[in-house]
Coordinates of C-alpha atoms in Angstrom, one line a residue:
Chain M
X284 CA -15.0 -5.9 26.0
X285 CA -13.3 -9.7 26.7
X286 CA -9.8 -9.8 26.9
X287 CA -9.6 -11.2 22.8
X288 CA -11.5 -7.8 21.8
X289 CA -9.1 -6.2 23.5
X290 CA -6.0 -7.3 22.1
X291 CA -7.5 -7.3 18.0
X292 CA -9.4 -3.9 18.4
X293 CA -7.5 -2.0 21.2
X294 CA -3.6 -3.5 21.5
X295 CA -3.4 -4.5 17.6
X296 CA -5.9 -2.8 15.9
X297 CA -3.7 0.3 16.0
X298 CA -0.9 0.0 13.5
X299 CA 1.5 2.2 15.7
X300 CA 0.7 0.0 18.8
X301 CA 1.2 -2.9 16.6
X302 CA 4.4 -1.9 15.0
X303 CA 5.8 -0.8 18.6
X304 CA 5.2 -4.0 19.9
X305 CA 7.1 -5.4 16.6
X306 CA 10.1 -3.6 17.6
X307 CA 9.7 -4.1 21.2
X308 CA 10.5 -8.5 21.2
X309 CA 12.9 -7.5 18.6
X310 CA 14.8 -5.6 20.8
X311 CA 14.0 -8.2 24.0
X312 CA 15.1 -11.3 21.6
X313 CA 17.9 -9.5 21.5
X314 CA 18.2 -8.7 25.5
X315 CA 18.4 -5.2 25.1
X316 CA 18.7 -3.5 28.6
X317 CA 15.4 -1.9 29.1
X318 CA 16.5 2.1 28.6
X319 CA 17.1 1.0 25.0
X320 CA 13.7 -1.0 25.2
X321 CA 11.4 1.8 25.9
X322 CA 13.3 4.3 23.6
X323 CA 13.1 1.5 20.6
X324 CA 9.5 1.4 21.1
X325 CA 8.7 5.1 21.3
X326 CA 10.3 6.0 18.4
X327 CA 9.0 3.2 16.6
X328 CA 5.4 4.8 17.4
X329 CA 7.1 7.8 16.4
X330 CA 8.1 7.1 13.3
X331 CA 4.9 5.6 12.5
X332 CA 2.7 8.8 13.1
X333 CA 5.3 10.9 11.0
X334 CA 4.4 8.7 8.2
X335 CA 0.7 9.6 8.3
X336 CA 1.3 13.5 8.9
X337 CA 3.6 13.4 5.5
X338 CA 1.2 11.4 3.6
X339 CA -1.8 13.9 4.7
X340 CA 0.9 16.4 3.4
X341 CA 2.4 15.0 0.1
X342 CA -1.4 13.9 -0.2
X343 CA -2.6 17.4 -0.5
X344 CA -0.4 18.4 -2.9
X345 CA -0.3 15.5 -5.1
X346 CA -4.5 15.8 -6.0
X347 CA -3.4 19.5 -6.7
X348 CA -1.5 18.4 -9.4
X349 CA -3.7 16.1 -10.4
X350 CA -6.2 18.3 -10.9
X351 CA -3.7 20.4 -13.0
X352 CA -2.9 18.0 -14.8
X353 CA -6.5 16.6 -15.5
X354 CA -7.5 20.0 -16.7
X355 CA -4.5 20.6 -18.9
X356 CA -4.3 17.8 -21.0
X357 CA -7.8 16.0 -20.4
X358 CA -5.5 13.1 -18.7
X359 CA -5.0 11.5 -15.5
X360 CA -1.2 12.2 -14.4
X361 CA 0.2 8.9 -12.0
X362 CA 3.3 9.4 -10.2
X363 CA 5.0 6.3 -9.1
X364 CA 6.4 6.8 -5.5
X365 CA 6.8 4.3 -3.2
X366 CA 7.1 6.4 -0.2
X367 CA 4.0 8.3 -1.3
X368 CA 1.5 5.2 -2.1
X369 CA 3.3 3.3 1.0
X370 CA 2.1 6.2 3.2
X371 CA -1.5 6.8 2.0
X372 CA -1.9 3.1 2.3
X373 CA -0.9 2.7 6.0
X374 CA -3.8 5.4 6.5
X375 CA -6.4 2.5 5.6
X376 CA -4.2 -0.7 6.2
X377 CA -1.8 0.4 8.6
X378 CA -2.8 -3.2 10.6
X379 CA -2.8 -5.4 8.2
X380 CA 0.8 -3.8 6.5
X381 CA 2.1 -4.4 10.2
X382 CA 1.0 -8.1 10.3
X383 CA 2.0 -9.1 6.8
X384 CA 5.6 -7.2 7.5
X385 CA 5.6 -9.4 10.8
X386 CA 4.6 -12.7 9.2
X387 CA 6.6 -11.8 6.6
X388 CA 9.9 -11.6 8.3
X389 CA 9.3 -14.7 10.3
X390 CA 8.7 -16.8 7.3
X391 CA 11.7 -15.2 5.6
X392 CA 14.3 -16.3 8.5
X393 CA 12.8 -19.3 8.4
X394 CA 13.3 -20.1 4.6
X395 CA 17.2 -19.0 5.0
X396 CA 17.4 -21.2 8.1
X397 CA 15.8 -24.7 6.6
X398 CA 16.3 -24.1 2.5
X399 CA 19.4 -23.1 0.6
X400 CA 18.1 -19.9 -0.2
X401 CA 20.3 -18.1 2.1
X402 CA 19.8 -14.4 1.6
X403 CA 18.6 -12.2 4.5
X404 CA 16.7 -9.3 2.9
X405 CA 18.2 -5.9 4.6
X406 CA 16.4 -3.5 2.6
X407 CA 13.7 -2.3 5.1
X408 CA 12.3 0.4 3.4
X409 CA 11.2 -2.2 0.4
X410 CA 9.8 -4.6 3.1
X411 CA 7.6 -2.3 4.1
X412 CA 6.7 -1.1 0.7
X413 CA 6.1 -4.4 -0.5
X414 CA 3.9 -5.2 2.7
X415 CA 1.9 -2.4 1.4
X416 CA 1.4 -3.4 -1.7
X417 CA 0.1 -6.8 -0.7
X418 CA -2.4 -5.5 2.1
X419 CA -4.0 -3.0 -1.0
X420 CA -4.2 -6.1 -3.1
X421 CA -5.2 -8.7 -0.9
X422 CA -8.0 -6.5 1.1
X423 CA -9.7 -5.5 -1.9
X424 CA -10.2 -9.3 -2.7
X425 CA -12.4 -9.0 0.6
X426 CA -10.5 -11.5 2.0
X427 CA -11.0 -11.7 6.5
X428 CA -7.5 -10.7 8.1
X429 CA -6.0 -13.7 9.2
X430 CA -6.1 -14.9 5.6
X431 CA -4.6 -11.6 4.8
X432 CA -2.0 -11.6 7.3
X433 CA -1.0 -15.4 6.4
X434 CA -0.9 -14.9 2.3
X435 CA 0.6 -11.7 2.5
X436 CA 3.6 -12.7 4.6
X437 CA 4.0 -15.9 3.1
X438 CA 4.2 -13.8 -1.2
X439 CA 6.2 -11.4 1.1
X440 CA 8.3 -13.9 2.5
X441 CA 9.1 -15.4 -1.0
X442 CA 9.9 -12.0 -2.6
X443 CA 12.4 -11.4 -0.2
X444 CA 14.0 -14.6 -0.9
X445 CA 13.5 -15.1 -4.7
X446 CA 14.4 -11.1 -5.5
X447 CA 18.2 -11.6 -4.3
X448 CA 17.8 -14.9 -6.0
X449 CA 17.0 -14.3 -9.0
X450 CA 19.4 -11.5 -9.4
X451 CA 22.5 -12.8 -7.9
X452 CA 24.0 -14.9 -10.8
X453 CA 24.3 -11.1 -12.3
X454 CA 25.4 -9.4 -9.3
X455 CA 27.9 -12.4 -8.9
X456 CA 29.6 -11.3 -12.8
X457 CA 29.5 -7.4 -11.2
X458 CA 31.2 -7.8 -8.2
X459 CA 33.3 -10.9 -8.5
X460 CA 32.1 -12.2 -5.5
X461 CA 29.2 -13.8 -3.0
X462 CA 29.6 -11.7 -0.9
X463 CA 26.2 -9.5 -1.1
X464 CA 23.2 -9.7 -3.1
X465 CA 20.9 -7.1 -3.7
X466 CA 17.8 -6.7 -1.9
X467 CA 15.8 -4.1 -4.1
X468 CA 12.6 -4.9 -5.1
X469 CA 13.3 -4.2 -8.7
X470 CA 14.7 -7.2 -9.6
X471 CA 12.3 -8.5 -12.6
X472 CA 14.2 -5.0 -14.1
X473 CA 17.4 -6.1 -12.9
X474 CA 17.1 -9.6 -14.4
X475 CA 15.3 -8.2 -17.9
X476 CA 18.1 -5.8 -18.2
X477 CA 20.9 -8.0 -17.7
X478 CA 19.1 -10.8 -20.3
X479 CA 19.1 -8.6 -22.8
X480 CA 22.8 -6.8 -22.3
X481 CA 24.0 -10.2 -22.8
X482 CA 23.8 -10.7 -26.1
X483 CA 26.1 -7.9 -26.5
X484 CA 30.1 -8.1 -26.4
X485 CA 32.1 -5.8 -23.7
X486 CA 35.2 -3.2 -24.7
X487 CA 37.1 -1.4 -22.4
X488 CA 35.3 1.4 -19.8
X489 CA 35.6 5.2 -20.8
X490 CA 36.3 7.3 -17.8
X491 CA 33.8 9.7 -16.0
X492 CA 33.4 13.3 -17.4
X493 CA 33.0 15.9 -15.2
X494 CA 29.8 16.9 -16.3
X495 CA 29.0 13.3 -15.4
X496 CA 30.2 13.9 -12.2
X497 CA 28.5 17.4 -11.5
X498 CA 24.8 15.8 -13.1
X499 CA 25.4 13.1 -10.4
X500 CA 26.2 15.2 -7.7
X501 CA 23.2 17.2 -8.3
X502 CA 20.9 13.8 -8.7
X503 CA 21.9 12.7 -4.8
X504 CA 20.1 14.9 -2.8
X505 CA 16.4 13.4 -2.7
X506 CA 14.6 16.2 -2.1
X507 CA 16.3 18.9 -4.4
X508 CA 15.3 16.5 -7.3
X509 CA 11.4 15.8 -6.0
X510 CA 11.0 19.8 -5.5
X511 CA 12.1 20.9 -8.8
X512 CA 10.7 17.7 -10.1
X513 CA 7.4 18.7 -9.0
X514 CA 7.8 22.8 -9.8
X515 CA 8.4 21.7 -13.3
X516 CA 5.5 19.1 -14.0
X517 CA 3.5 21.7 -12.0
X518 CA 4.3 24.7 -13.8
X519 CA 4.4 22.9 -17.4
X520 CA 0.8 21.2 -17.0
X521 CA -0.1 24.8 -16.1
X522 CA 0.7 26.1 -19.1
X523 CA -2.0 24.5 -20.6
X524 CA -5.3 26.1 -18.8
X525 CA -6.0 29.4 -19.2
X526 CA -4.1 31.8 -17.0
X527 CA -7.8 32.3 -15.7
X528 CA -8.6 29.1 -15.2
X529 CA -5.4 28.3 -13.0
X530 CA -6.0 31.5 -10.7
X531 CA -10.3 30.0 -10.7
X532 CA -8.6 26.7 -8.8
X533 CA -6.2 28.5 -6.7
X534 CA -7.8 31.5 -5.3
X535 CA -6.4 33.8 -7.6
X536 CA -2.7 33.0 -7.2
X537 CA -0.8 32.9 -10.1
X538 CA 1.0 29.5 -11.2
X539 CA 4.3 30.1 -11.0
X540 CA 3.8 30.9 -7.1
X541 CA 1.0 27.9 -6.6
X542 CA 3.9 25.6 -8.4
X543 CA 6.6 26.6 -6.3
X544 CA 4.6 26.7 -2.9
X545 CA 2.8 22.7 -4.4
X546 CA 6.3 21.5 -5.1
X547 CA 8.5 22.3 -1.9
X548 CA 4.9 21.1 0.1
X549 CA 4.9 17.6 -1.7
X550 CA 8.7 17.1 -1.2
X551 CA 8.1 18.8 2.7
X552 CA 5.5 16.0 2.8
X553 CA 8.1 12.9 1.1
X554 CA 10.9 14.6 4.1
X555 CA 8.3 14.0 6.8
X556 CA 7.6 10.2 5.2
X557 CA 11.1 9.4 4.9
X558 CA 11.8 10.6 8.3
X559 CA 8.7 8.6 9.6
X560 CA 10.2 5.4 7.9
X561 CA 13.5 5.6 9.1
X562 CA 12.5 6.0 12.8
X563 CA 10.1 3.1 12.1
X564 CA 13.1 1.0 10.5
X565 CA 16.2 2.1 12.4
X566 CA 14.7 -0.4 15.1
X567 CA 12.9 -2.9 13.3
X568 CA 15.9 -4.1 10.7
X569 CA 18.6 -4.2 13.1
X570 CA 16.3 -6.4 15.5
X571 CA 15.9 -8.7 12.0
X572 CA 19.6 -8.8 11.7
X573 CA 20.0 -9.2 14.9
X574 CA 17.7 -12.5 15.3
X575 CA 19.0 -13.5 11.5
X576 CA 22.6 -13.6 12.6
X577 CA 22.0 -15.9 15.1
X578 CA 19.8 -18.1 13.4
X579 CA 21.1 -18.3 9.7
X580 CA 24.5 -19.4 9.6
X581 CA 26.2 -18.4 6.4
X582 CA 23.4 -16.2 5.3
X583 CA 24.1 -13.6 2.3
X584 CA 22.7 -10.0 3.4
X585 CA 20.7 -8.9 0.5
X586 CA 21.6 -4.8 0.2
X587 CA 20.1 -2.0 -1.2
X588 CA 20.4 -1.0 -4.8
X589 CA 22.9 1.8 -5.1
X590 CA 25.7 -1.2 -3.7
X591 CA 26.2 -1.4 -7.3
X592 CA 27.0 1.9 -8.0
X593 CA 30.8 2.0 -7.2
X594 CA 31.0 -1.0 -9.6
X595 CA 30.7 1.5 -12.8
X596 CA 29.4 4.8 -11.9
X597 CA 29.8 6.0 -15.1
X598 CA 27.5 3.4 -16.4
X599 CA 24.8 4.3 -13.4
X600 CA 24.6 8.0 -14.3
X601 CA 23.9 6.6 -18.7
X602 CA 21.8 3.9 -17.1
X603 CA 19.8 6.5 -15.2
X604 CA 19.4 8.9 -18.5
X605 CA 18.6 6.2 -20.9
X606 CA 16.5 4.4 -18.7
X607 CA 14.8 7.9 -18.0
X608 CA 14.2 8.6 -21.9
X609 CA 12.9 5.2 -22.2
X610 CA 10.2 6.1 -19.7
X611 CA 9.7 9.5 -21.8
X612 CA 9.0 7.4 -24.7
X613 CA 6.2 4.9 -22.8
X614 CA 4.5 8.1 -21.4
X615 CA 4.3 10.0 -25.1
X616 CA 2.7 6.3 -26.2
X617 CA 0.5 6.0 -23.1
X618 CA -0.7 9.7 -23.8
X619 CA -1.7 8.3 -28.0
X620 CA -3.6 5.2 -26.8
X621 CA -5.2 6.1 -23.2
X622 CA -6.8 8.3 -20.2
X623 CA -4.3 7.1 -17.6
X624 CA -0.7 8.1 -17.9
X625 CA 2.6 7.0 -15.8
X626 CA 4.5 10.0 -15.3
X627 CA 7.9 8.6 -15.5
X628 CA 9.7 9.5 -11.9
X629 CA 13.3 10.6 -11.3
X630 CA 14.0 8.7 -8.2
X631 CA 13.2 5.4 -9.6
X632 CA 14.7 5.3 -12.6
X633 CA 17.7 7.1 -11.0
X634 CA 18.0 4.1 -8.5
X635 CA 16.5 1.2 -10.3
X636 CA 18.1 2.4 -13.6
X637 CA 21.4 3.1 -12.6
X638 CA 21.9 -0.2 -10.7
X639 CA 20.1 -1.6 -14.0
X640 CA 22.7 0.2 -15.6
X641 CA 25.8 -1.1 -14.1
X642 CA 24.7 -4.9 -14.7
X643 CA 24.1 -4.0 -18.5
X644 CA 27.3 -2.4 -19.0
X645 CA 29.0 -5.0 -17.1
X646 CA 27.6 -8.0 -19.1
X647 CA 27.1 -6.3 -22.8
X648 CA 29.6 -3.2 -22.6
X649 CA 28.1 -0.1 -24.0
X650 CA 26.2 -1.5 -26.8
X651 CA 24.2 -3.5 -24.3
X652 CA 24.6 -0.5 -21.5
X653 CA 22.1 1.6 -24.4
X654 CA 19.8 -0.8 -25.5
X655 CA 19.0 -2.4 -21.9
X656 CA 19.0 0.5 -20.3
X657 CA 16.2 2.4 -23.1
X658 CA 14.2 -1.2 -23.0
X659 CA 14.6 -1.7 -19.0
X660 CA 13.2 2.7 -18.7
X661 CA 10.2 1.7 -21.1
X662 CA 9.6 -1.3 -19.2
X663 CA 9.3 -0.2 -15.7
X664 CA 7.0 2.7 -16.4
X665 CA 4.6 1.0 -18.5
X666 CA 4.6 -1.9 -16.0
X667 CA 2.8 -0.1 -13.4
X668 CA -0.6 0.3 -15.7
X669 CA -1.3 -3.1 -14.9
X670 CA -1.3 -2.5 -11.5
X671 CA -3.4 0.5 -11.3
X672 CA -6.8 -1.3 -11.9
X673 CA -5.7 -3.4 -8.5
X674 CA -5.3 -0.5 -6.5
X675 CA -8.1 2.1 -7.7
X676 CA -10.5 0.1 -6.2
X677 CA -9.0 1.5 -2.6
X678 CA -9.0 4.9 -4.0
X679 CA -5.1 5.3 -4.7
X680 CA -5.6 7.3 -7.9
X681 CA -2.9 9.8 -8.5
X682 CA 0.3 7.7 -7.1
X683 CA 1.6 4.4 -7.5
X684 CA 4.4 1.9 -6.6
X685 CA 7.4 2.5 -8.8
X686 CA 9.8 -0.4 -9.3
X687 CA 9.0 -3.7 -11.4
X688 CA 8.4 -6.3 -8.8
X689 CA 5.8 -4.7 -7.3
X690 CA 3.4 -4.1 -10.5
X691 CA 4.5 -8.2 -10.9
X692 CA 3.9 -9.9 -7.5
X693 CA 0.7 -7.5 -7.2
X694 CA -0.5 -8.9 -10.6
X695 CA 0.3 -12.6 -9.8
X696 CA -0.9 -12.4 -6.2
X697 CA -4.1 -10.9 -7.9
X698 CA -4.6 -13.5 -10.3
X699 CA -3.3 -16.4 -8.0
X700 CA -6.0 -15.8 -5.5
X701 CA -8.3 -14.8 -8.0
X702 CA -8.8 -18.6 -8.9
X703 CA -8.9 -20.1 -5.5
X704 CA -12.4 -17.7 -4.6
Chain I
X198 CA 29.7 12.4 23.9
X199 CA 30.7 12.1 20.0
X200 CA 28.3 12.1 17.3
X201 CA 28.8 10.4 14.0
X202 CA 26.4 10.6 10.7
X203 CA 26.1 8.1 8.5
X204 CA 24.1 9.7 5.2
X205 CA 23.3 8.6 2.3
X206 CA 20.7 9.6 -0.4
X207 CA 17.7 8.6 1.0
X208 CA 18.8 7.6 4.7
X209 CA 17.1 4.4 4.8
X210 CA 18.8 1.5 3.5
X211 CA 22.5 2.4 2.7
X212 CA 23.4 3.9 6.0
X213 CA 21.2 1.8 8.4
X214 CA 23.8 -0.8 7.0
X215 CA 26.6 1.6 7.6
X216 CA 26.0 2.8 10.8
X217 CA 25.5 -1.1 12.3
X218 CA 28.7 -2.1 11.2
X219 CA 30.3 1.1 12.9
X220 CA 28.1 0.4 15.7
X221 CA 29.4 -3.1 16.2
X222 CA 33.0 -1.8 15.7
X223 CA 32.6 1.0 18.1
X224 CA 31.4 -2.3 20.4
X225 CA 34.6 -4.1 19.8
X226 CA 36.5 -1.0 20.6
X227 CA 34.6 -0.1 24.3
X228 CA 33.6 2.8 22.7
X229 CA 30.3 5.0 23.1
X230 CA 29.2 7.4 20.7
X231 CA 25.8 8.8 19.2
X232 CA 25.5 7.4 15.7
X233 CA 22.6 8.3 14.1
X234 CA 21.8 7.8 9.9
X235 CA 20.0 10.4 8.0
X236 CA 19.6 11.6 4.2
X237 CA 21.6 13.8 2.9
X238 CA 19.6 17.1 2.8
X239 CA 19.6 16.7 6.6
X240 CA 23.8 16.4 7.3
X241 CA 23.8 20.1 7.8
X242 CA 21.1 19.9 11.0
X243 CA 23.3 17.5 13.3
X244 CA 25.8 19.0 14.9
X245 CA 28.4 15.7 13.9
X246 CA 32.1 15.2 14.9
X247 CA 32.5 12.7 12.2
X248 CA 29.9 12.0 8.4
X249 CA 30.5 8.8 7.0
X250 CA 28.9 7.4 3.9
X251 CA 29.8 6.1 0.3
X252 CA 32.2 8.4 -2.2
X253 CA 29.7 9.9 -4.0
X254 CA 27.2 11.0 -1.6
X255 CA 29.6 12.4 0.4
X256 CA 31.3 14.5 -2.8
X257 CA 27.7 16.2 -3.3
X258 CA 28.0 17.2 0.2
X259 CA 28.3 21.0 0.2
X260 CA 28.9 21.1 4.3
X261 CA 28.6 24.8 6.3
X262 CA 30.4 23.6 9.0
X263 CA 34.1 22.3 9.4
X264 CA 33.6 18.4 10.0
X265 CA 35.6 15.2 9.2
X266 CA 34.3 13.3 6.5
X267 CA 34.9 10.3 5.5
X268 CA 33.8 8.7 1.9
X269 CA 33.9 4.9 1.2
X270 CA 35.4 3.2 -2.2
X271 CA 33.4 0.1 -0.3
X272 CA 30.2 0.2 2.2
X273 CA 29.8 -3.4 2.4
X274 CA 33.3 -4.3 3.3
X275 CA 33.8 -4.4 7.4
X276 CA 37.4 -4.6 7.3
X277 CA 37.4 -1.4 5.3
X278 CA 35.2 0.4 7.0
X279 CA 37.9 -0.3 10.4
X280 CA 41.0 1.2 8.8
X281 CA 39.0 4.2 7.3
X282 CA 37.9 5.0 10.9
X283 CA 41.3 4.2 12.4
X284 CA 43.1 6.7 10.0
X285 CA 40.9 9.3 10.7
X286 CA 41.2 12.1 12.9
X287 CA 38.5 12.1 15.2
X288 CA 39.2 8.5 16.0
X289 CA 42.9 8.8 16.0
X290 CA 42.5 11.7 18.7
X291 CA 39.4 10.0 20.6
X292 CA 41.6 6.6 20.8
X293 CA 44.7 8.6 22.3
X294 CA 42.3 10.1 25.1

């Protein structure tokens, strides 16, 4: 082995060696004394392995219910989850996701620095999500990896730039200010919601109801709402087959047990995920902001959705129900037409519809508030169909990625590069 | 040493940013503490002085353990953020030491 095979199948052909190295000239660009240096790059490493542990996890449990579902209604049930598709991606593109992320951010900076597109996307989680996306995409075009690693971080490199963009002259009437943008990758949503809210006419806000209050309370805690989330699709779809037929595919167990043990393993498996990404991004983001500070004078930090929230929290919690029954309505007109159905998640339309939400209400007042948020719900869940062709080609059947720019820049990316080959 | 959480829903975004900016203030003051970020089912496993995150996280906290906690109106605003920590009690106490 010569000393190039060594570095692209041994030093980077391991995502977790790869990704450790990432974090590890973060932290040195940033003259970190070496204690810190060593502990950055462990845990980055870390982090990364917990990520594939979950996703074997959540994994297991998520063709269980697939399978219940399949048999039930004679459909196939997708869930979109980012953390989910993220995670059973890295097990087959782990490399390339690292490189495009890398590329990605380097581009980025550079963009702020030399254009006057000054955001500095802060939303790690989504970088890597969106990285993911684009490695599933862009391998299944059998392109070689350098070309992979160059297109994928320059789209990524643009979304990060153009999602703040895009959204900001809404986010500006929100918060009054420049001050932050928003660095979600549901920003077509954002953009689509705030359109159509403004060609309604805004009255004064009603005040929060405690059973507002109490419904959001409940909706904050993550892995409360995926477990009972889960039980109930579980336990519902189940009600279909034969009570013999569910105890034939689970070794005799009854459904309400195999639901509740299914349900608390897929969210056990999203906990280890989450974990995994946050080790993984707890060094890599503040070595980005680091390096961005210095370079990009004047640059806007582009934040993570619920920033909005505080804005009209009233108008989140309506914009997450509404935009919830919207995606109810897409799924009962998916079921009518086809085999494949988007099972409309909690978590995204409880973040990308609540932050949808607050825009609406804050343009259009409540008239626009219900009619954005209904049409922004519908849009988002039916949005990910298109995608779905892209990605079964790698075998990602029974999850997919959740907010609207992905099923977008995965479809434009696909038909972009389509052409050129 | 002291321990502060920074939580929020899924502890990835939100409270990274958090917990830099009370990083970089604990920086200004000469202080060192263990601040670490987290979601909010896991609060309950650190053993925290101090939980900071945004209003309405922090009022679906349902804590076993007595702990300061502080809830922010704003969690982009730095200036904020510093009289928040400044009024509370951990810091007020840790400051007189």
């Amino acid at each position: 082995m010569n000393a190039t095979q060594m570095i692209s199948k041994g030093l980077l052909g391991e995502p977790a060696l790869l990704l450790g190295l990432i974090a590890f000239v973060g932290l040195l660009l940033q003259k970190q004394p070496f204690q810190r240096l060593v502990h950055g790059t462990i845990k980055t490493m870390l982090g990364y392995t917990l990520l594939q542990i979950g996703a074997n996890a959540a994994g297991s449990s998520l063709s269980n219910l697939s399978a219940v579902i399949q048999k039930g209604f004679q459909i196939i049930g997708i869930i979109p989850h980012n953390e989910t598709i993220t995670a059973l991606a890295q097990i087959n593109f782990g490399e390339e996701i690292a490189l495009i992320m890398l590329v990605g951010m380097i581009v980025h900076l550079m963009i702020a620095r030399f254009t006057r597109i000054k955001y500095i996307f802060l939303t790690g989680h989504h970088m890597l999500f969106m990285a993911s996306l684009l490695a599933g995409v862009l391998v299944s075009m059998s392109m070689p990896l350098w070309q992979v690693m160059v297109a994928g971080g320059i789209v990524l490199a643009f979304s990060m730039s153009f999602a703040p963009l895009i959204t900001q002259p809404y986010v500006r009437r929100v918060t009054g200010n420049n001050d932050f943008a928003m660095g979600h990758f549901n920003s077509v949503g954002y953009v689509l919601s705030g359109f159509i809210a403004s060609w309604f006419k805004k009255g004064p806000e009603p005040p929060e109801s405690k059973g507002l209050q109490k419904l959001r309370s409940f909706f904050q805690d993550h892995m409360v709402v995926i477990t009972v989330f889960t039980f109930v699709l579980f336990l519902f779809s189940g009600l279909f087959i034969s009570p013999g037929g569910t105890q034939e595919m689970f070794s005799g167990r009854h459904i309400l047990v195999v639901s509740l043990i299914q349900a608390t393993w897929f969210a056990g498996g999203c906990y280890v995920i989450l974990a995994g990404v946050r080790m993984l991004l707890s060094e890599i983001v503040p070595a980005f902001k680091g390096i961005a500070d210095r370079v990009v004078p004047g640059a806007i930090p582009a934040l993570d959705c619920p920033v909005l929230f505080k804005f009209s929290p009233f108008s989140a919690m309506i914009g997450f129900l509404l935009s919830f029954t919207g995606g109810l309505v897409a799924m009962v007109i998916q079921l009518q037409v086809q085999y494949t159905v988007i099972i409309p998640g909690v978590i995204p339309h409880f973040f990308s519809g609540g932050a949808a939400g607050v825009i609406a209400y804050k343009i259009g007042g409540r008239k626009g508030l219900i009619v954005s948020s209904l049409i922004h719900g519908f849009a988002i869940t039916i949005l990910p169909n298109f995608l779905i062709p892209l990605l079964s080609n790698l075998g990602y059947l029974r999850a997919t990625f959740a907010d609207s720019d992905f099923s977008v820049i995965g479809l434009l990316v696909h038909e972009v590069f389509s052409w050129f080959k | 040493m002291k321990k502060i959480i920074v939580a929020c829903n899924s502890g990835l975004g939100t409270s990274l940013m958090i917990r830099l900016n009370v990083e970089a203030l604990l920086k200004d003051w000469g202080l060192k503490a263990w601040v670490e970020h987290t979601d909010i089912s896991s609060v309950d496993t650190f053993d925290a002085d101090l939980i900071i995150g945004s209003n309405y996280v922090m009022e679906s906290l349902q804590l076993a353990q007595d702990v300061e906690v502080i809830g922010l109106d704003d969690i982009t605003d730095r200036q904020y953020l510093k009289s928040r920590l400044l009024d509370s009690e951990t810091f007020k106490q840790w400051l007189d030491m």
